[in-house]
XYZ file of N, CA, C and O in Angstrom:
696
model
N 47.338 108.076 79.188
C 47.397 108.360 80.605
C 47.654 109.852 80.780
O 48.546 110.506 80.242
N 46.727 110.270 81.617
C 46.852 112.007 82.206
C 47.616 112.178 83.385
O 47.094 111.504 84.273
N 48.611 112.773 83.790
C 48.502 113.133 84.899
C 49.067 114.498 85.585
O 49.800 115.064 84.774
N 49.004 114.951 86.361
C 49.029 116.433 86.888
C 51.213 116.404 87.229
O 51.692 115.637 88.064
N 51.746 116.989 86.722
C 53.164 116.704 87.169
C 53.860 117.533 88.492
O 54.071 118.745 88.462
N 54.090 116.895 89.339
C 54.234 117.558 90.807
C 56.305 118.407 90.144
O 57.437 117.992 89.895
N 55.587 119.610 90.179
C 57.241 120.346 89.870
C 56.548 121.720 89.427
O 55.455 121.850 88.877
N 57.182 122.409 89.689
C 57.307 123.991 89.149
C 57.573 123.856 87.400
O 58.536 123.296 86.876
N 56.480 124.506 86.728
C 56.816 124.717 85.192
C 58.339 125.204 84.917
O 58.935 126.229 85.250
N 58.617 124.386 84.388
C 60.562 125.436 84.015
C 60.693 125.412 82.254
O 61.653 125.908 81.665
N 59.583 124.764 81.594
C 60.012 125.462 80.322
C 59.251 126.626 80.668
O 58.176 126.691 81.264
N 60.199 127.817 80.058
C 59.600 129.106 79.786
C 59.471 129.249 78.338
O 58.291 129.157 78.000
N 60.232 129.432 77.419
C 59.703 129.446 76.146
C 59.821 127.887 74.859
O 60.349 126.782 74.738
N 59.367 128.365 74.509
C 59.392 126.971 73.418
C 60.613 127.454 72.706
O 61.153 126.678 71.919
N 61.098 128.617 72.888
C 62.277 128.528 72.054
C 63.907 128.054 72.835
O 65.034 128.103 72.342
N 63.655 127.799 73.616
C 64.431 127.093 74.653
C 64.581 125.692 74.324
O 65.550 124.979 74.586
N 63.458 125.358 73.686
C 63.823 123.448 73.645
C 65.088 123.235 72.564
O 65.268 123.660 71.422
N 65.858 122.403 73.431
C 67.035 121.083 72.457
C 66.607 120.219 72.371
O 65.680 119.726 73.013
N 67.515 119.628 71.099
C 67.202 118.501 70.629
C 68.399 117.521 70.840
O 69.494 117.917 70.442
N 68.289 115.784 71.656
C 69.834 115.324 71.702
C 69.224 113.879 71.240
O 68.060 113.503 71.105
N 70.197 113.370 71.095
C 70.532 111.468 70.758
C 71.143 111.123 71.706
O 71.788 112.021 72.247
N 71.221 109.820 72.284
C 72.049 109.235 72.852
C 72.340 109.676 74.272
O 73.384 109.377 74.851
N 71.215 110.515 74.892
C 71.693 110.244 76.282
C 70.926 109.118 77.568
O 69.898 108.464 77.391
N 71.605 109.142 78.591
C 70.978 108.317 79.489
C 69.720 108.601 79.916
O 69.266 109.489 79.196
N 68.990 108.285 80.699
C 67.620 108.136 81.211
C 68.059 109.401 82.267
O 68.928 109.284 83.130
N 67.372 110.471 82.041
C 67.331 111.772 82.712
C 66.026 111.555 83.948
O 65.065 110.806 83.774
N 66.243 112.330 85.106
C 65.252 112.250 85.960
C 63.574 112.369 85.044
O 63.227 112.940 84.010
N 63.017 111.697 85.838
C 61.790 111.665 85.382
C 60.248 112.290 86.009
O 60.036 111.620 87.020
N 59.361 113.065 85.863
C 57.979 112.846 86.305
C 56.948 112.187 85.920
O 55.788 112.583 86.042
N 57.350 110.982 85.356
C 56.005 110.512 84.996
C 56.879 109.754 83.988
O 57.936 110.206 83.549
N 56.196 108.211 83.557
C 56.684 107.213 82.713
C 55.759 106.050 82.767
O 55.219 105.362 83.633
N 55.824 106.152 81.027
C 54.848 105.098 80.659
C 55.901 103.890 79.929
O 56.781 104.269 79.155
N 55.729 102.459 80.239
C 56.711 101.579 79.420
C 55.623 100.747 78.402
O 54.408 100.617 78.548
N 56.371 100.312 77.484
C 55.532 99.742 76.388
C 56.383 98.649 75.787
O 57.570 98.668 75.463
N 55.464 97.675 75.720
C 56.581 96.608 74.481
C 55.233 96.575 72.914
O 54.040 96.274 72.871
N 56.150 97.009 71.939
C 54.982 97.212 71.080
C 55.815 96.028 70.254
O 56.958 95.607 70.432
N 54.521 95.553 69.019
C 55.225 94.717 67.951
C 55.736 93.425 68.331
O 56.373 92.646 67.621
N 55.413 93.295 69.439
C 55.890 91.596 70.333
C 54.953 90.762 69.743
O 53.901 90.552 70.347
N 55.186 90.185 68.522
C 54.435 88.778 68.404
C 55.010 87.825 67.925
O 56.237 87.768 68.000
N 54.105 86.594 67.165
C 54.799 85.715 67.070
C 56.156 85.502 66.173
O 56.598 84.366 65.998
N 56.730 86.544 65.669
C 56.959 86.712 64.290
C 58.754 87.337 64.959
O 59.871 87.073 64.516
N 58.389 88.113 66.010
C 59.371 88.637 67.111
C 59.456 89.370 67.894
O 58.439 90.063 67.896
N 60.338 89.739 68.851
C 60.352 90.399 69.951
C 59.824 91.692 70.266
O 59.348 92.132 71.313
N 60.033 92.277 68.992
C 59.007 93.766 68.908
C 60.141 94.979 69.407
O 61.116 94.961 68.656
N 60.227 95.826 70.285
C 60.603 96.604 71.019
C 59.905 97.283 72.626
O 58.755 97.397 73.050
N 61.144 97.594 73.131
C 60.730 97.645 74.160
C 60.493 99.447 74.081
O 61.613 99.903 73.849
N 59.606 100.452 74.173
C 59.347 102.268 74.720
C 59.059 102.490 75.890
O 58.052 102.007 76.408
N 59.978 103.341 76.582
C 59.724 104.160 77.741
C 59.382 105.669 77.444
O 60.339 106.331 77.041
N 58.513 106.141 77.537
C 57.681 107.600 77.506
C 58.298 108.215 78.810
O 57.795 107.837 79.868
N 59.439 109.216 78.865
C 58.744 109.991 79.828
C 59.328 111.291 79.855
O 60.258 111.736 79.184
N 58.447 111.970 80.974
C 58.057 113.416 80.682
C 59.188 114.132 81.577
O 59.368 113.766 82.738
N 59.672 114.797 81.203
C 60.748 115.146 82.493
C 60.792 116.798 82.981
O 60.419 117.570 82.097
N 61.141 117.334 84.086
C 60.453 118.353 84.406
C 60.985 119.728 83.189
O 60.485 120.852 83.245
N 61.947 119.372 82.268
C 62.258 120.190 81.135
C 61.660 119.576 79.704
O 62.143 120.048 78.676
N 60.883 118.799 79.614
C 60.264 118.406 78.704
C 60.391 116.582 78.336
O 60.293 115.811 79.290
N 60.554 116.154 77.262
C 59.837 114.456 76.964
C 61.847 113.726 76.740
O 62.841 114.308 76.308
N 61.723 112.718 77.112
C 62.301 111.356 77.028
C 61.808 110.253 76.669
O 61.030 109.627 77.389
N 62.364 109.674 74.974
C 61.701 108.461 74.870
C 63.154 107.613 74.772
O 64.242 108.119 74.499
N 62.947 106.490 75.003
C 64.219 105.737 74.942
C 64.080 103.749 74.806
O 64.117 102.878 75.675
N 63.931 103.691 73.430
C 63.769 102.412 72.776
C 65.014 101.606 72.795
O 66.179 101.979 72.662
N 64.375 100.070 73.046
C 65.467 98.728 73.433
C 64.725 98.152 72.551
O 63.496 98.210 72.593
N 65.510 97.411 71.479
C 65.138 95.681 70.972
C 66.353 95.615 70.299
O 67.205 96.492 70.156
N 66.322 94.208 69.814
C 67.520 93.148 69.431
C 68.343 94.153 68.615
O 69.523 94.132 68.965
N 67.998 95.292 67.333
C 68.509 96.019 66.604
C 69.181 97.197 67.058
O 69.708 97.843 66.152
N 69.315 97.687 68.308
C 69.995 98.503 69.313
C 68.682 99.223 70.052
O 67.477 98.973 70.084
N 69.588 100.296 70.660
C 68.861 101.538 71.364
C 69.229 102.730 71.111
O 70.336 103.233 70.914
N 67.737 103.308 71.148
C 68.059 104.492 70.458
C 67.347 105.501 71.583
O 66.244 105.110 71.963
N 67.870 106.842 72.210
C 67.129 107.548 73.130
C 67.526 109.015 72.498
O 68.594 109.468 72.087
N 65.813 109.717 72.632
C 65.598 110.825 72.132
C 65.463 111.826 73.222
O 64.870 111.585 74.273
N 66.107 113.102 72.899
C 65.662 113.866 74.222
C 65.196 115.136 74.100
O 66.181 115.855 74.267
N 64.090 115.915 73.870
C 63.826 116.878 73.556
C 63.451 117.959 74.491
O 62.250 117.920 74.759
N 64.234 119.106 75.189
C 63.920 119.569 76.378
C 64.992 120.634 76.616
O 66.021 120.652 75.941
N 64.693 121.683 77.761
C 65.844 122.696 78.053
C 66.902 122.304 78.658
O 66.884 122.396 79.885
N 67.977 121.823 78.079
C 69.353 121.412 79.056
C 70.059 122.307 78.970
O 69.956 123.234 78.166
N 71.082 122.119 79.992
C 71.867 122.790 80.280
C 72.552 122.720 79.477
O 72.378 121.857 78.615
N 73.606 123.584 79.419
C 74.769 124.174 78.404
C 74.280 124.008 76.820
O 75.038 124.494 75.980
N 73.338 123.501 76.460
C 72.688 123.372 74.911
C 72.826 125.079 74.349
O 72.770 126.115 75.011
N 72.936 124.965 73.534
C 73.343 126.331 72.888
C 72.302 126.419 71.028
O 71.810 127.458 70.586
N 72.250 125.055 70.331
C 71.644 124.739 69.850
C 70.149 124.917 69.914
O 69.520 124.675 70.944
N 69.506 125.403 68.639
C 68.075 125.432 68.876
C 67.328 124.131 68.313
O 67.904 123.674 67.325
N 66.492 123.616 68.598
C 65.592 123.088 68.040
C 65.761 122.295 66.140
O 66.029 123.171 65.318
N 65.715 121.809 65.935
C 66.278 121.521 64.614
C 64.803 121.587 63.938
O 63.761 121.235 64.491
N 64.936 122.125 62.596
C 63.463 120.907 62.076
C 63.176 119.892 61.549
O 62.007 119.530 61.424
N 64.499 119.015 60.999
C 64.588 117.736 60.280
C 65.772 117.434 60.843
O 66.692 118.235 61.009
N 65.768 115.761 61.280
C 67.197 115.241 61.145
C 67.158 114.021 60.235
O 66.043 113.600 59.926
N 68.114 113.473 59.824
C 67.928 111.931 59.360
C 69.222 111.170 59.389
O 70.074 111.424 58.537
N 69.469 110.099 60.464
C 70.083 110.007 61.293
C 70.606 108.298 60.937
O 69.712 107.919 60.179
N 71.211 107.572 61.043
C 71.263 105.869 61.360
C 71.734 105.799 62.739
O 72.767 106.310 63.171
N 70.754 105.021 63.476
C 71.060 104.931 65.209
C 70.602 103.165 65.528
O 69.482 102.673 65.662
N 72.044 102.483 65.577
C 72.305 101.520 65.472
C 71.665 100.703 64.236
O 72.232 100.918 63.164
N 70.387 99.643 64.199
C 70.207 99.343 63.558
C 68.862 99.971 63.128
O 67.909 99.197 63.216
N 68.615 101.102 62.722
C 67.213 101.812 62.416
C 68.074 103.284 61.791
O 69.161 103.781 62.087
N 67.134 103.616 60.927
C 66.964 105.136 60.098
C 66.285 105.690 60.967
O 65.325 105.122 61.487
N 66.659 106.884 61.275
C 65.957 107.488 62.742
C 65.409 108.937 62.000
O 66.226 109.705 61.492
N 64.184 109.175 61.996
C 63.553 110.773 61.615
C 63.099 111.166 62.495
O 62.752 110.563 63.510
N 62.992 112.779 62.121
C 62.802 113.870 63.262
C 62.525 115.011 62.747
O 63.458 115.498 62.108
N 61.383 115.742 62.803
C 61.301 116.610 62.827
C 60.074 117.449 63.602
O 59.090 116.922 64.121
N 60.416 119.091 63.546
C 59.818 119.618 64.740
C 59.013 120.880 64.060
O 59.309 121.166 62.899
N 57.804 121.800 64.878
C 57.434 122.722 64.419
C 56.839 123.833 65.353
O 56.219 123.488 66.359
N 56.975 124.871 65.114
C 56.443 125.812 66.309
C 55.264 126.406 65.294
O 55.198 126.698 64.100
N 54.110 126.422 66.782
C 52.923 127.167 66.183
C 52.596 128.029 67.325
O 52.422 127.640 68.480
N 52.512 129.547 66.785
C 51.925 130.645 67.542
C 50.668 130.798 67.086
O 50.497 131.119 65.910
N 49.431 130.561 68.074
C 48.314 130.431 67.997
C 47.582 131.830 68.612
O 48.233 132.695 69.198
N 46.229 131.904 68.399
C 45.395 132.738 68.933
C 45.556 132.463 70.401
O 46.428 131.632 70.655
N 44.957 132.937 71.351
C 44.811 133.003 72.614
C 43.399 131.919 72.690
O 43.438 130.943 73.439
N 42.719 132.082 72.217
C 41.262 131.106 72.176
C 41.567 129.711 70.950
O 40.838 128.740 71.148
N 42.324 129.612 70.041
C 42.810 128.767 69.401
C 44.050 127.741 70.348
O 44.106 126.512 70.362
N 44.596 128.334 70.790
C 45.873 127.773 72.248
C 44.921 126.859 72.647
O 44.993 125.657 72.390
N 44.152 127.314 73.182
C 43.068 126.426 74.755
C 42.127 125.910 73.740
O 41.266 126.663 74.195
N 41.554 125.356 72.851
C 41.214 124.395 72.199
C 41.892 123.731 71.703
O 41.355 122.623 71.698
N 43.280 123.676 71.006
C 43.846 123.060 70.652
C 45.180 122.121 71.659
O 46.048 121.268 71.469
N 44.585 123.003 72.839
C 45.381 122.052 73.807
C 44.709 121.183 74.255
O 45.230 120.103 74.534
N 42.941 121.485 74.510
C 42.075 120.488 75.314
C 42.533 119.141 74.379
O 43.155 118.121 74.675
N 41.905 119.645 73.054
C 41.860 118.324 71.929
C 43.388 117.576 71.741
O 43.501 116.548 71.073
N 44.478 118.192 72.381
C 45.505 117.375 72.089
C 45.280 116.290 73.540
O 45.089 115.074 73.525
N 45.376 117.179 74.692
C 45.296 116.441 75.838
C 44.019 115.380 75.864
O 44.450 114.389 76.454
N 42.635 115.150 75.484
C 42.151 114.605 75.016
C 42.326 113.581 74.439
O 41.953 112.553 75.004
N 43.010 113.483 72.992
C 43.675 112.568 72.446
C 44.478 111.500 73.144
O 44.249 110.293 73.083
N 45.644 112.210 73.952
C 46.206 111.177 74.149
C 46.318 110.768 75.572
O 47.325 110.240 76.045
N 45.204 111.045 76.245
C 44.974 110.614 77.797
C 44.136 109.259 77.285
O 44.243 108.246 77.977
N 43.420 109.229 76.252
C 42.469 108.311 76.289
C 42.967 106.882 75.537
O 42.479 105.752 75.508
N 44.484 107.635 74.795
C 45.085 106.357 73.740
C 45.945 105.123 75.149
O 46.525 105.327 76.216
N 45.812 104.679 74.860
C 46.743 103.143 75.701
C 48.016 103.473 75.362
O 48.831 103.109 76.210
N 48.582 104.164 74.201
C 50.210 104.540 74.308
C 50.407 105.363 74.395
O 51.486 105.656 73.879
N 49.478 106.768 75.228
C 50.118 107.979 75.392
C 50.073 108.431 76.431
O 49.315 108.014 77.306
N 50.866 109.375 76.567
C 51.579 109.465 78.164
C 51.554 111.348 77.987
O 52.298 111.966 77.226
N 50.299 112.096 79.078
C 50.546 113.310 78.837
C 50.311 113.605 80.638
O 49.879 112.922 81.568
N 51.021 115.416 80.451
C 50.993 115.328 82.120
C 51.127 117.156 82.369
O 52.179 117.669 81.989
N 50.304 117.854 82.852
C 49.994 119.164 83.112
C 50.970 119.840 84.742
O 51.062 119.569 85.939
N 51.380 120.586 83.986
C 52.049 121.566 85.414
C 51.287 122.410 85.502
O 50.896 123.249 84.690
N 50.864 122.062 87.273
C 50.717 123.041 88.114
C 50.433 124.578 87.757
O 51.346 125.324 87.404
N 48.920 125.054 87.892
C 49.084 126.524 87.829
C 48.326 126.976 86.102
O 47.755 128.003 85.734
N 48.528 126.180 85.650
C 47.782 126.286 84.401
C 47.463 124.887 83.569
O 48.208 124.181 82.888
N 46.423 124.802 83.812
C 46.043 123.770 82.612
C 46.133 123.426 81.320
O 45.861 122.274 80.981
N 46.507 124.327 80.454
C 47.003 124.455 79.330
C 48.819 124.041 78.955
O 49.355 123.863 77.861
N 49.279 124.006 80.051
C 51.382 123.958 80.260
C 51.120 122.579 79.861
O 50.031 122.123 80.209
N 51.792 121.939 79.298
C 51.609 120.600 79.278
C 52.791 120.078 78.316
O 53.516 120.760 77.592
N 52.786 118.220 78.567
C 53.692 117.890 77.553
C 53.018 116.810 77.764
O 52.700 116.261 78.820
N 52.707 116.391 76.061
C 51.897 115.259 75.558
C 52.626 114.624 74.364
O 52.995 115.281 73.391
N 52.873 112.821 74.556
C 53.737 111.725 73.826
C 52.551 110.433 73.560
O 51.788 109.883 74.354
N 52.775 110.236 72.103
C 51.918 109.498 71.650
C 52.471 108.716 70.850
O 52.551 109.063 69.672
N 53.198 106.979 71.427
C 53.953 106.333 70.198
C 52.913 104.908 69.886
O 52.099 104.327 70.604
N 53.358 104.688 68.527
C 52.703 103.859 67.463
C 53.947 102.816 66.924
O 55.144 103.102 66.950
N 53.466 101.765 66.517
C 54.406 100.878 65.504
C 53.336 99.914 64.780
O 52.370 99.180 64.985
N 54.134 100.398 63.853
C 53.476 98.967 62.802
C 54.408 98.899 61.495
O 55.300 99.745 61.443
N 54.314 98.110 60.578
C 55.684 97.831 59.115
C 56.672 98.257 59.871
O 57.068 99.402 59.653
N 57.387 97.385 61.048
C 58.841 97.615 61.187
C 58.898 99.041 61.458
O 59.769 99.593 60.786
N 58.457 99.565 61.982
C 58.585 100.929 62.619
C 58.294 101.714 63.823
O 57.066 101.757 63.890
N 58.740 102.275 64.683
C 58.193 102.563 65.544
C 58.213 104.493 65.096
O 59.075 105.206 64.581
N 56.756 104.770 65.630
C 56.642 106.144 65.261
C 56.110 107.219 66.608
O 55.055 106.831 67.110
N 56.643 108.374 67.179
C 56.213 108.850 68.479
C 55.892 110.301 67.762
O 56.392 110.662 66.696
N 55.200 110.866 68.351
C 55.074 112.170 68.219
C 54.313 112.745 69.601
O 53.428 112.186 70.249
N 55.170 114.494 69.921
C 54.913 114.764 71.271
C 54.657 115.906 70.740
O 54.778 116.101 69.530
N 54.119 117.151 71.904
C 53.572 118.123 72.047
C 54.091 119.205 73.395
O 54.330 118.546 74.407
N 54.229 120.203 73.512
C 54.796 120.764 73.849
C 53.998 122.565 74.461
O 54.131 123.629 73.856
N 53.301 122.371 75.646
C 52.430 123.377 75.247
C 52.882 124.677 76.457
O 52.939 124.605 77.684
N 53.235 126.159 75.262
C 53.353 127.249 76.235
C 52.545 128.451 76.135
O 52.678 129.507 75.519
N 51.411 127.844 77.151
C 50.430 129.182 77.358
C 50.944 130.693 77.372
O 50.346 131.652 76.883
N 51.990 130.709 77.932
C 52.149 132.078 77.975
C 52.498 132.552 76.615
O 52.064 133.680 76.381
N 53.032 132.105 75.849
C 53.388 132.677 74.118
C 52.503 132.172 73.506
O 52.758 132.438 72.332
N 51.263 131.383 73.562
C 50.164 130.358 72.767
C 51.465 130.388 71.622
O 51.533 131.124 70.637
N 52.119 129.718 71.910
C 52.912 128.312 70.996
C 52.997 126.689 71.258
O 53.302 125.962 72.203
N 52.754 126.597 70.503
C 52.996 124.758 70.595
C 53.905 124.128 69.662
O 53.737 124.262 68.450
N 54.638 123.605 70.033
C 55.741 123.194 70.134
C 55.547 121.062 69.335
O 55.231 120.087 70.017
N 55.807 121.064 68.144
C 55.223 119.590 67.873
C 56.176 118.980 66.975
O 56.581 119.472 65.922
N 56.542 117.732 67.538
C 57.952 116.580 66.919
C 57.570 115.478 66.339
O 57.301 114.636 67.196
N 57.425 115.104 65.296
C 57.211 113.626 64.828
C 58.603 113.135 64.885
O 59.549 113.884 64.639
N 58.801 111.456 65.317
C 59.903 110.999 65.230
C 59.597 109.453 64.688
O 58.604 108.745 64.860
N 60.429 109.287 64.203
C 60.425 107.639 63.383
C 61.284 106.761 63.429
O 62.334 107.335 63.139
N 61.471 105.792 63.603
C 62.464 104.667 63.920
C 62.032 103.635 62.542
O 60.974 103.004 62.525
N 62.976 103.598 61.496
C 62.518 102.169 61.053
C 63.815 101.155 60.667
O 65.014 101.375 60.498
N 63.110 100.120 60.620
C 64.581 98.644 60.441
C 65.460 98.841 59.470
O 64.924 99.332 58.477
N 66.573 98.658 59.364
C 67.057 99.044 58.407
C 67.143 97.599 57.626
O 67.165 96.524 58.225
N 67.188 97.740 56.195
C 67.120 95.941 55.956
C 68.352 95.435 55.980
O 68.525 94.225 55.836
């Protein structure tokens, strides 16, 4: 799912983004919900995608706990960006990690079409463009399969052609 996000861009640099665990459901622009892995076998989990006007919120429910990721400019964060964590968050091994890419100016805007591309057209991804430039964007794309749930988002700042990119992983613990 695409959509245009009604708010003034407020990430300014990609070097601004934090990284948190465990907070509540932060205001939102845009949210996609998902129950992935629901079959006969069990309940699966429940993903909420969403994009918030400082960057992405995902925040997973099933029988093994909840786990909510928050990657974005908050307040009082002082912390930068991590590039690996490895974490136990309730009943799951939780991974994380992140990467900044400073791109060409003509490499930026292809590699943003083809991300936005990607995941407007997937059924579990949730991306959404501010105002004023087509290229600003924040794009979330989650997956599960073997007991795992896996998201990875995108993070795009035209004005520095950096992009900003998180794989994250949830799996069962046995």
């Amino acid at each position: 799912m695409l959509t245009t996000l009604q708010t003034a861009y407020t990430d300014t640099r990609a070097g601004d983004l934090a990284w948190c665990l465990g907070k509540d459901a932060l205001p939102a622009l845009a949210v996609l919900d998902r129950r992935l892995g629901a079959d006969g076998a069990g309940p699966g989990v429940q993903v909420q995608m969403r994009l918030l006007g400082a960057s992405h919120q995902v925040i997973l429910e099933s029988p093994r706990g909840r786990c909510s990721e928050t990657v974005a400019c908050m307040k009082g964060s002082t912390d930068p960006l991590p590039l690996g964590v490895a974490k136990r968050v309730a009943g799951w091994d939780y991974e994380f990690a992140a990467r900044i890419e400073t791109l060409s100016r003509g490499s930026f805007a292809g590699r943003a079409q083809e991300l936005l591309a990607l995941v407007a057209d997937h059924p579990n991804g949730l991306a959404g463009t501010f105002p004023g430039d087509p290229h600003a964007f924040t794009a979330m794309l989650v997956q599960y399969g073997n007991d795992s749930v896996h998201w990875r988002t995108w993070h795009a700042y035209p004005q520095e052609n950096r992009l900003v990119a998180t794989r994250s992983r949830l799996s069962a613990l046995p």
